[in-house]
Amino acid sequence: MAGIRDFHMGDNRFFKIAQITDIHLSSFRNEGPEQPTLALIEEIAEAEKPDLFVCTGDLAWRHDTVPCIREFARFMDEKKLWWTFAYGNHERDYGPPTRVIERILKESEYCIFDAGPVEIKGQSNYVVGVYNRNERLRFAVWMLDNCEYTEIRGHRTEAYIDSTQIDWFTEEKKRLCTEYGDGCRSVFFFHIPLPEYQEALDAGVTMGNCGEKICTTEVNSGAFAAMKEMGDVIGVFVGHDHTNDFVADWHGIKLCYGRVTGYCDHRRGGYPANDAFERGARIILLDQDNVDKLQTYLYIAGGKVIPQIGEAQ
């Protein structure tokens, strides 16, 4: 698929994804939370053995963005851990050229990344294919960049998934169906929650923590409606809000927050001022024998598992 690595499940029933988010690497030069964060990722790898780590943004957030991303990629290569990346709202805050970040990611042996078509908004719009034991495309893992800020009524706010991106993923899905046949299911990963996360919370249908205000865009661009109309989307996964980890079944699509992974505190990017909110990851199981049944749970540092949808494996 457009030069992006595909995964083949073989006889394995489940394709397992570990969503990591809001790591907020700052500097490897001084003692800080970077090493506990990497230790947690290694713990997750050993305990859960995911096929793929998906980083939903804010991997780094300060002036040392480029060396931090380089060091993180080196770590993942050393541990031989496959991972993908979508931009958050902080990687570009301090002006590192995206072409430099892209080069680091593409040079990493175990990183799956593509900037995406140049004619659409953003710089991390791509899809990763997951094939079953019969070499049929069963799952499409969509990565989107929804983190270019925008100006609304004179103030800077979170941007939205725009029409160029919506047209791209809906048309690309049609192409995949034409090329590989129907039967594929889609999951989406990006950083900023959709407005529908707030709707689900207001409707009282969420399960899990909502420890802070949902920071979503002020403009509903219709991205969720487009995903619903695709007819094959089973889950959407975001980050951004550090003490939210809830899930909701909203019009047949699972809306899920990740679990914050980075050991930063309130002085580094809005983390809580204490360690009460334990770090971890969201684990997602895609079932080739039942493609409509998405299972997901939280893995917490130290080995605690919190089931949310389906049973933890």
XYZ file of C-alpha atoms in Angstrom, residues 26 40 86 97 133 136 163 174 303:
9
model
C 11.833 16.948 26.473
C 7.315 1.442 30.592
C 0.779 10.678 13.797
C 11.305 21.403 9.926
C -4.272 -16.093 7.168
C -7.079 -11.054 2.486
C -12.463 18.107 3.543
C -13.198 2.650 -2.131
C 0.916 -5.030 35.164
